[in-house]
mmCIF file of C-alpha atoms in Angstrom:
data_model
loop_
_atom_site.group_PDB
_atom_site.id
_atom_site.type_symbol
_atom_site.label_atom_id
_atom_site.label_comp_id
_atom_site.label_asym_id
_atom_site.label_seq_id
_atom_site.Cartn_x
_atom_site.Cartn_y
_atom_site.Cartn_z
ATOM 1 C CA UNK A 282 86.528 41.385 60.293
ATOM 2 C CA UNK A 283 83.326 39.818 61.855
ATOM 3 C CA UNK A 284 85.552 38.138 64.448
ATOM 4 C CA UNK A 285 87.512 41.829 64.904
ATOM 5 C CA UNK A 286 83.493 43.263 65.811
ATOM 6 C CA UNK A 287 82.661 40.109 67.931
ATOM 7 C CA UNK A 288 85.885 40.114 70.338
ATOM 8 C CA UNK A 289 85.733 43.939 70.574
ATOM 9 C CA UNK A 290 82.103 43.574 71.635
ATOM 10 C CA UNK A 291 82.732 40.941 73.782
ATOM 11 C CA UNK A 292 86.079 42.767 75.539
ATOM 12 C CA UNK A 293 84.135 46.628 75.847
ATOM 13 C CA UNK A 294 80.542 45.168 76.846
ATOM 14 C CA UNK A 295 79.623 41.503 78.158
ATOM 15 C CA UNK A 296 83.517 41.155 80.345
ATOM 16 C CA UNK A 297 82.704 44.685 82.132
ATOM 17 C CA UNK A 298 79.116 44.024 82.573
ATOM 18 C CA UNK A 299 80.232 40.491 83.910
ATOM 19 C CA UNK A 300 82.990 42.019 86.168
ATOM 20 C CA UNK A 301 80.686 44.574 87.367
ATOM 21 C CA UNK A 302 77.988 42.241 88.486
ATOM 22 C CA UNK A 303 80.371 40.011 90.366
ATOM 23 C CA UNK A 304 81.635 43.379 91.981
ATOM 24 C CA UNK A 305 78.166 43.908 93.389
ATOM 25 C CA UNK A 306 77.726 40.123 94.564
ATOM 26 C CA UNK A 307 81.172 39.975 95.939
ATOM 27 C CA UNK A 308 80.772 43.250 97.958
ATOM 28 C CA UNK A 309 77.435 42.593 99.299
ATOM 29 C CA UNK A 310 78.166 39.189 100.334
ATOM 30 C CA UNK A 311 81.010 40.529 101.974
ATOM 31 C CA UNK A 312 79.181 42.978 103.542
ATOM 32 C CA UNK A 313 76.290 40.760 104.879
ATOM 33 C CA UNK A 314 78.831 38.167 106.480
ATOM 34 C CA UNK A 315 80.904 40.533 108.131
ATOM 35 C CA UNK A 316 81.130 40.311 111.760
ATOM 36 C CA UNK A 317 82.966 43.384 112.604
ATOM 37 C CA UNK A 318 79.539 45.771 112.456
ATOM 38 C CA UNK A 319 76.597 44.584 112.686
ATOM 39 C CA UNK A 320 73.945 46.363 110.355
ATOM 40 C CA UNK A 321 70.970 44.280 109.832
ATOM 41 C CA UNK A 322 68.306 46.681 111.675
ATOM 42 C CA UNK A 323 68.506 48.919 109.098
ATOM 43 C CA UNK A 324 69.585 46.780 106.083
ATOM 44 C CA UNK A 325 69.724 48.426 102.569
ATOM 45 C CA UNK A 326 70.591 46.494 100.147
ATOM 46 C CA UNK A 327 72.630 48.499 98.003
ATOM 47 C CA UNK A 328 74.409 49.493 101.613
ATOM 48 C CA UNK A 329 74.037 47.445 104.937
ATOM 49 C CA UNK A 330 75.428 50.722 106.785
ATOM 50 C CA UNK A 331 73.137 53.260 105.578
ATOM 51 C CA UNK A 332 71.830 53.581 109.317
ATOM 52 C CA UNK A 333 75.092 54.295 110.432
ATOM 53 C CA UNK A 334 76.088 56.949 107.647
ATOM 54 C CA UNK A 335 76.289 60.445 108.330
ATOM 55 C CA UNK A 336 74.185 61.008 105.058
ATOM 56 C CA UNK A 337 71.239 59.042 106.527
ATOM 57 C CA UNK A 338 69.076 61.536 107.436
ATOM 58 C CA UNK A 339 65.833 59.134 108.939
ATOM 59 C CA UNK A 340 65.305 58.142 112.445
ATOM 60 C CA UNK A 341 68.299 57.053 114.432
#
């Protein structure tokens, strides 16, 4: 039963936590090295194209 608890909490919690951290590492490295658009003068880290987004509402 205690092995039952332990993969269970392993599959729901630490594997999605894991796959969602190398989500966000993946995509901003992607992100930063792409050469297609560059985005660096107004770099957010959460999203290097804020600047360009039509929600960005700041000085263009």
């Amino acid at each position: 039963m205690r092995t039952l608890i332990a993969f269970c909490l392993l599959y729901f919690l630490l594997l999605p936590m894991l796959g969602g951290a190398l989500a966000f590492l993946g995509g901003m490295l992607r992100a930063r090295f792409a050469e297609q658009r560059k985005a660096y003068a107004g770099y957010h880290p959460m999203n290097p194209f804020y600047r360009s987004s039509p929600y960005h509402f700041g000085k263009r």
